[in-house]
Amino acid sequence: MSEKRLAEQLRIVTISAKIGMPHAFHDVLDVMGEWDWFGALNSRPDLRADYTVPHAWHSTNPEFPFGMGIRVPTVLREVLGRTPSPSKAAPLPFITDLPQKLTASLLAGTTLRLA
C-alpha cells in the first residue's frame, strides 16, 4: 500500500510524545498529560497537543500514584471523536526529525535522504 493511500485511511493518536509525521499523514491527534515534562523533552516543541489530560503525568498506568496516570481507553474515547488540528506545525529543518528519519531508514533497510 502506498504512503498516500495509507495516509488517507489512517488516524494516528500519539500519547506522551508529539513527534513529526510524514506530511501525507494529516489525521494526527497528539495527547499529553498536563504535567508530562518527560514527554515534553521527547516531543517536537513546535507541535501543540490536541488534548491535554488534566492532572496526568507521563505514565499510562491507571494505577499510578495520586491518579496521575493517563487512562488510555478513556482518553481514546474522548479524542477519537475530535477532528485533528489543521496544519499544526510548520516544517522544521531536517535535523529536527533526524532521529526519526534515521530509525525509519534503518528499519526499512534504505538509504537516508537528506532533503
XYZ file of C-alpha atoms in Angstrom:
115
model
C 0.000 0.000 0.000
C 1.360 3.431 -0.883
C 2.058 6.026 1.802
C -0.563 8.345 0.302
C -3.260 5.678 0.321
C -2.359 4.618 3.852
C -2.446 8.258 4.999
C -5.971 8.663 3.614
C -7.246 5.721 5.690
C -5.261 6.065 8.904
C -5.815 8.055 12.092
C -2.783 8.373 14.350
C -3.002 9.146 18.061
C 0.243 9.822 19.895
C 0.307 9.628 23.681
C 3.004 11.352 25.766
C 5.204 12.404 22.858
C 4.438 14.781 19.986
C 6.503 13.586 17.055
C 6.739 14.615 13.435
C 4.802 12.511 10.966
C 5.326 12.399 7.214
C 3.403 15.279 5.637
C 0.991 12.872 3.927
C -0.468 11.944 7.328
C -2.932 14.695 8.224
C -5.217 12.886 10.674
C -2.952 13.007 13.739
C -4.043 13.727 17.302
C -1.416 14.380 19.974
C -2.291 13.652 23.618
C -0.154 14.861 26.523
C -0.516 14.789 30.281
C -0.814 18.192 31.931
C 2.350 17.570 33.968
C 4.230 15.421 31.437
C 7.622 17.120 31.455
C 9.342 13.900 30.403
C 7.108 13.626 27.347
C 7.780 17.285 26.565
C 11.507 16.501 26.416
C 10.756 13.797 23.838
C 8.461 15.992 21.757
C 8.877 18.486 18.970
C 8.473 21.925 20.545
C 6.610 23.335 17.539
C 3.755 20.834 17.877
C 0.972 21.605 20.304
C -1.128 18.949 21.969
C -4.640 18.404 20.631
C -5.754 17.103 24.014
C -4.217 17.639 27.435
C -5.144 15.130 30.128
C -5.786 17.065 33.345
C -3.567 16.210 36.332
C -1.693 13.497 34.399
C 1.990 12.719 34.195
C 3.866 10.595 31.597
C 2.603 7.213 32.780
C -0.161 5.278 31.043
C -0.593 3.131 34.135
C -4.059 3.934 35.529
C -2.842 2.820 38.972
C -0.049 5.416 39.028
C 0.089 7.163 42.447
C -2.226 10.112 43.076
C -4.298 9.303 39.971
C -1.656 10.864 37.705
C -1.646 8.038 35.136
C -3.253 8.503 31.732
C -6.234 6.176 31.357
C -5.736 5.315 27.691
C -9.194 3.785 26.919
C -10.950 6.803 28.464
C -8.739 9.267 26.611
C -9.154 7.430 23.290
C -12.951 7.521 23.606
C -12.674 11.280 24.152
C -10.202 12.154 21.400
C -11.348 9.838 18.617
C -14.491 11.932 18.283
C -12.410 15.040 17.631
C -11.104 16.479 14.407
C -7.339 16.875 14.073
C -5.893 20.361 14.113
C -5.116 21.521 10.571
C -1.501 22.402 9.829
C -0.298 22.185 13.410
C 3.349 22.681 12.616
C 5.480 24.411 10.082
C 8.151 22.107 8.688
C 11.330 22.376 10.718
C 14.868 21.939 9.435
C 15.811 18.367 8.562
C 17.872 17.982 11.745
C 14.763 18.247 13.952
C 13.368 14.928 12.750
C 16.757 13.298 12.141
C 16.396 10.636 14.892
C 13.022 9.510 13.498
C 14.177 9.603 9.885
C 17.349 7.657 10.702
C 15.435 4.996 12.642
C 12.864 4.620 9.869
C 15.537 4.251 7.202
C 17.412 1.651 9.272
C 14.240 -0.375 9.794
C 13.352 -0.152 6.119
C 16.884 -1.016 5.039
C 17.062 2.083 2.855
C 19.454 4.945 2.484
C 18.653 8.121 4.406
C 17.653 11.041 2.150
C 18.982 14.383 3.331
C 16.249 16.519 1.771
